[in-house]
């Protein structure tokens, strides 16, 4: 109720700030002077003089209606390509100098003066890392299944990493994916340098950029179908700039569709059903990633055993069936992050040739790989007789 009442109270603020007919940013026939959300306000101006006039008018308005502006939280950002501000570019409110910044967090999104979203991604990664550590700490006291933990990650951490990704999510962002993989590996209790493809495969997970790309396309369709004059005007201007070869949000949408073979949709979006196309595009993203995943397994010299029994990316049921201690050891054996000679022999300066990594527990002169460890090595015959006999008889 309070935000609504405040919005009604300051309804005439925009007209008050418009000291002349040319003030504000004009986009075709649309005039933008300020943006309001609850008690947050962003004032727009074409030059330094206009911004100062807006601030002076805002002071008169606030004094008239008994409002106060928190100048310590008020910042000014000048959008430009590069370079420093001129010495005469300084602004004051009620005699106090307003700080000029290179980036500003507006409604949870960090906006840089160049239009880059690199700082925004760094900001989200920092927040997500804190949320992930808190989640793992809170869940440590409960024996939760990995599938449940993945769902909690998507709800509490993934939502942070994908915040406002409709605007900035056109990159695959290794920094963001690193948080995702770090969580998965800590949950499986394997080393951070474990093979990413194996981690995706065991948990049936896909990179977060797939959801970001889908959200961008959904937002694009939404804008195309919107009757909001401001959105339509800004979008049409971006389309014109895109056709000129300039890089903007629309050009990223166009490139995204082209990269996955749907360039015709950009030119004629009404030719497809939105819901069915979104599903089709999602499947194309997943299929493309699966091809990359298969390529990683095929080119790996470490995952010989893994690609034999892992035909596709799917959540493995043993993760929920085994207790945590056994689950961890089984995962390490499957994805080859164990201490068998076939792996440890390739480390260090004096790495041993693959065909000479013999078992150190027996004198069989057999290579100490997963098959030798589970089925052959006589040192583990008692355990093999106890645990494997019932499986082979079954």
Short mmCIF file of C-alpha atoms in Angstrom, two decimals, residues 166-341:
data_model
loop_
_atom_site.label_atom_id
_atom_site.label_comp_id
_atom_site.label_asym_id
_atom_site.label_seq_id
_atom_site.Cartn_x
_atom_site.Cartn_y
_atom_site.Cartn_z
CA UNK A 166 16.75 -11.06 -20.04
CA UNK A 167 18.91 -7.98 -20.62
CA UNK A 168 22.51 -9.10 -20.09
CA UNK A 169 22.37 -12.89 -20.53
CA UNK A 170 23.72 -13.07 -24.09
CA UNK A 171 27.10 -14.53 -23.00
CA UNK A 172 27.90 -17.98 -21.63
CA UNK A 173 29.89 -16.35 -18.80
CA UNK A 174 32.51 -18.74 -17.42
CA UNK A 175 32.46 -16.84 -14.10
CA UNK A 176 28.79 -17.61 -13.52
CA UNK A 177 29.13 -21.22 -14.63
CA UNK A 178 32.09 -21.61 -12.30
CA UNK A 179 29.75 -21.04 -9.33
CA UNK A 180 27.37 -23.67 -10.69
CA UNK A 181 30.13 -26.26 -11.14
CA UNK A 182 31.69 -25.42 -7.79
CA UNK A 183 28.41 -26.20 -6.07
CA UNK A 184 27.97 -29.48 -7.97
CA UNK A 185 31.51 -30.65 -7.17
CA UNK A 186 31.26 -29.73 -3.50
CA UNK A 187 27.95 -31.56 -3.33
CA UNK A 188 29.53 -34.67 -4.88
CA UNK A 189 32.64 -34.15 -2.70
CA UNK A 190 35.09 -34.36 -5.59
CA UNK A 191 38.05 -32.17 -6.44
CA UNK A 192 37.42 -28.80 -8.08
CA UNK A 193 39.59 -29.85 -11.03
CA UNK A 194 37.37 -32.86 -11.74
CA UNK A 195 36.05 -33.17 -15.27
CA UNK A 196 33.15 -30.77 -15.79
CA UNK A 197 31.51 -33.03 -18.37
CA UNK A 198 31.35 -35.89 -15.87
CA UNK A 199 29.79 -33.66 -13.24
CA UNK A 200 27.11 -32.51 -15.68
CA UNK A 201 26.52 -36.10 -16.73
CA UNK A 202 26.17 -37.61 -13.26
CA UNK A 203 23.75 -34.94 -12.04
CA UNK A 204 21.85 -34.57 -15.30
CA UNK A 205 22.59 -30.84 -15.24
CA UNK A 206 23.01 -28.38 -18.08
CA UNK A 207 24.90 -25.07 -18.08
CA UNK A 208 22.99 -22.08 -16.75
CA UNK A 209 23.34 -20.15 -20.02
CA UNK A 210 20.63 -22.36 -21.54
CA UNK A 211 18.01 -20.87 -19.21
CA UNK A 212 19.41 -17.37 -19.77
CA UNK A 213 19.10 -17.68 -23.54
CA UNK A 214 15.52 -18.90 -23.17
CA UNK A 215 14.63 -16.01 -20.88
CA UNK A 216 16.08 -13.54 -23.38
CA UNK A 217 13.99 -14.97 -26.20
CA UNK A 218 10.83 -14.95 -24.10
CA UNK A 219 11.43 -11.31 -23.25
CA UNK A 220 12.07 -10.53 -26.92
CA UNK A 221 8.74 -12.05 -27.91
CA UNK A 222 7.08 -10.18 -25.05
CA UNK A 223 8.42 -6.85 -26.30
CA UNK A 224 7.39 -7.65 -29.84
CA UNK A 225 3.82 -8.27 -28.69
CA UNK A 226 3.72 -5.44 -26.15
CA UNK A 227 1.50 -2.39 -26.65
CA UNK A 228 3.76 -0.27 -24.43
CA UNK A 229 4.68 2.76 -26.53
CA UNK A 230 8.01 3.36 -24.79
CA UNK A 231 9.17 -0.24 -25.18
CA UNK A 232 8.10 -0.36 -28.80
CA UNK A 233 9.82 2.93 -29.60
CA UNK A 234 13.08 1.98 -27.94
CA UNK A 235 12.97 -1.44 -29.58
CA UNK A 236 12.39 0.00 -33.06
CA UNK A 237 15.33 2.36 -32.59
CA UNK A 238 17.52 -0.58 -31.63
CA UNK A 239 16.39 -2.50 -34.69
CA UNK A 240 17.47 0.40 -36.90
CA UNK A 241 20.85 0.54 -35.18
CA UNK A 242 21.19 -3.24 -35.48
CA UNK A 243 20.66 -3.08 -39.26
CA UNK A 244 23.40 -0.43 -39.40
CA UNK A 245 25.82 -2.92 -37.83
CA UNK A 246 25.86 -1.45 -34.33
CA UNK A 247 25.95 -3.79 -31.33
CA UNK A 248 23.02 -3.59 -28.91
CA UNK A 249 20.50 -5.84 -27.22
CA UNK A 250 18.57 -6.46 -30.43
CA UNK A 251 21.74 -7.43 -32.29
CA UNK A 252 22.50 -9.97 -29.56
CA UNK A 253 19.04 -11.48 -30.01
CA UNK A 254 19.61 -11.66 -33.75
CA UNK A 255 23.02 -13.28 -33.28
CA UNK A 256 21.58 -15.79 -30.81
CA UNK A 257 18.93 -16.90 -33.29
CA UNK A 258 21.47 -17.06 -36.13
CA UNK A 259 23.92 -19.13 -34.09
CA UNK A 260 21.35 -21.89 -33.61
CA UNK A 261 19.86 -21.85 -37.09
CA UNK A 262 16.75 -19.73 -36.52
CA UNK A 263 17.73 -16.50 -38.22
CA UNK A 264 14.45 -16.40 -40.15
CA UNK A 265 12.52 -16.00 -36.89
CA UNK A 266 14.15 -12.63 -36.23
CA UNK A 267 12.91 -11.24 -39.53
CA UNK A 268 9.47 -12.79 -39.25
CA UNK A 269 8.62 -13.65 -35.60
CA UNK A 270 4.89 -13.91 -36.37
CA UNK A 271 5.62 -17.00 -38.49
CA UNK A 272 6.07 -19.17 -35.38
CA UNK A 273 4.00 -20.10 -32.37
CA UNK A 274 5.83 -18.61 -29.41
CA UNK A 275 5.32 -21.47 -26.95
CA UNK A 276 6.20 -24.24 -29.38
CA UNK A 277 9.19 -22.31 -30.70
CA UNK A 278 10.56 -21.76 -27.19
CA UNK A 279 10.39 -25.52 -26.57
CA UNK A 280 12.01 -26.18 -29.92
CA UNK A 281 14.77 -23.69 -29.25
CA UNK A 282 15.41 -25.14 -25.80
CA UNK A 283 15.79 -28.60 -27.33
CA UNK A 284 18.21 -27.18 -29.88
CA UNK A 285 20.32 -25.66 -27.09
CA UNK A 286 20.34 -28.94 -25.17
CA UNK A 287 21.18 -30.99 -28.27
CA UNK A 288 24.06 -28.64 -29.10
CA UNK A 289 25.43 -28.95 -25.59
CA UNK A 290 25.08 -32.74 -25.71
CA UNK A 291 27.17 -32.82 -28.86
CA UNK A 292 29.85 -30.79 -27.11
CA UNK A 293 29.56 -33.11 -24.12
CA UNK A 294 30.01 -36.23 -26.25
CA UNK A 295 32.97 -34.57 -27.96
CA UNK A 296 34.61 -33.91 -24.59
CA UNK A 297 34.22 -37.54 -23.56
CA UNK A 298 35.48 -38.84 -26.90
CA UNK A 299 38.59 -36.65 -26.89
CA UNK A 300 39.49 -37.37 -23.28
CA UNK A 301 42.32 -39.81 -22.56
CA UNK A 302 41.14 -40.20 -18.97
CA UNK A 303 37.48 -41.13 -19.36
CA UNK A 304 37.88 -44.45 -21.19
CA UNK A 305 35.66 -46.30 -18.76
CA UNK A 306 33.18 -43.48 -18.27
CA UNK A 307 32.12 -43.23 -21.91
CA UNK A 308 31.43 -46.99 -21.96
CA UNK A 309 28.57 -46.90 -19.45
CA UNK A 310 27.47 -43.25 -19.71
CA UNK A 311 25.47 -42.86 -22.95
CA UNK A 312 23.66 -39.64 -22.11
CA UNK A 313 23.25 -36.79 -19.63
CA UNK A 314 20.83 -38.06 -17.01
CA UNK A 315 20.61 -37.96 -13.23
CA UNK A 316 22.00 -41.20 -11.82
CA UNK A 317 19.70 -43.00 -9.39
CA UNK A 318 22.57 -44.35 -7.26
CA UNK A 319 23.12 -40.81 -5.96
CA UNK A 320 19.87 -41.10 -4.02
CA UNK A 321 20.18 -44.78 -3.12
CA UNK A 322 23.65 -44.88 -1.58
CA UNK A 323 24.63 -43.30 1.74
CA UNK A 324 26.88 -40.25 1.51
CA UNK A 325 30.17 -42.03 2.25
CA UNK A 326 29.63 -44.77 -0.34
CA UNK A 327 28.18 -42.30 -2.83
CA UNK A 328 31.32 -40.17 -2.73
CA UNK A 329 33.62 -43.11 -3.37
CA UNK A 330 31.43 -44.45 -6.14
CA UNK A 331 31.35 -41.05 -7.85
CA UNK A 332 35.14 -40.80 -7.70
CA UNK A 333 35.51 -44.25 -9.21
CA UNK A 334 33.07 -43.50 -12.03
CA UNK A 335 34.48 -40.13 -13.07
CA UNK A 336 38.14 -41.17 -12.61
CA UNK A 337 39.21 -38.89 -9.76
CA UNK A 338 40.44 -41.81 -7.67
CA UNK A 339 43.93 -42.79 -6.50
CA UNK A 340 44.47 -45.74 -8.81
CA UNK A 341 47.74 -45.88 -10.68
#
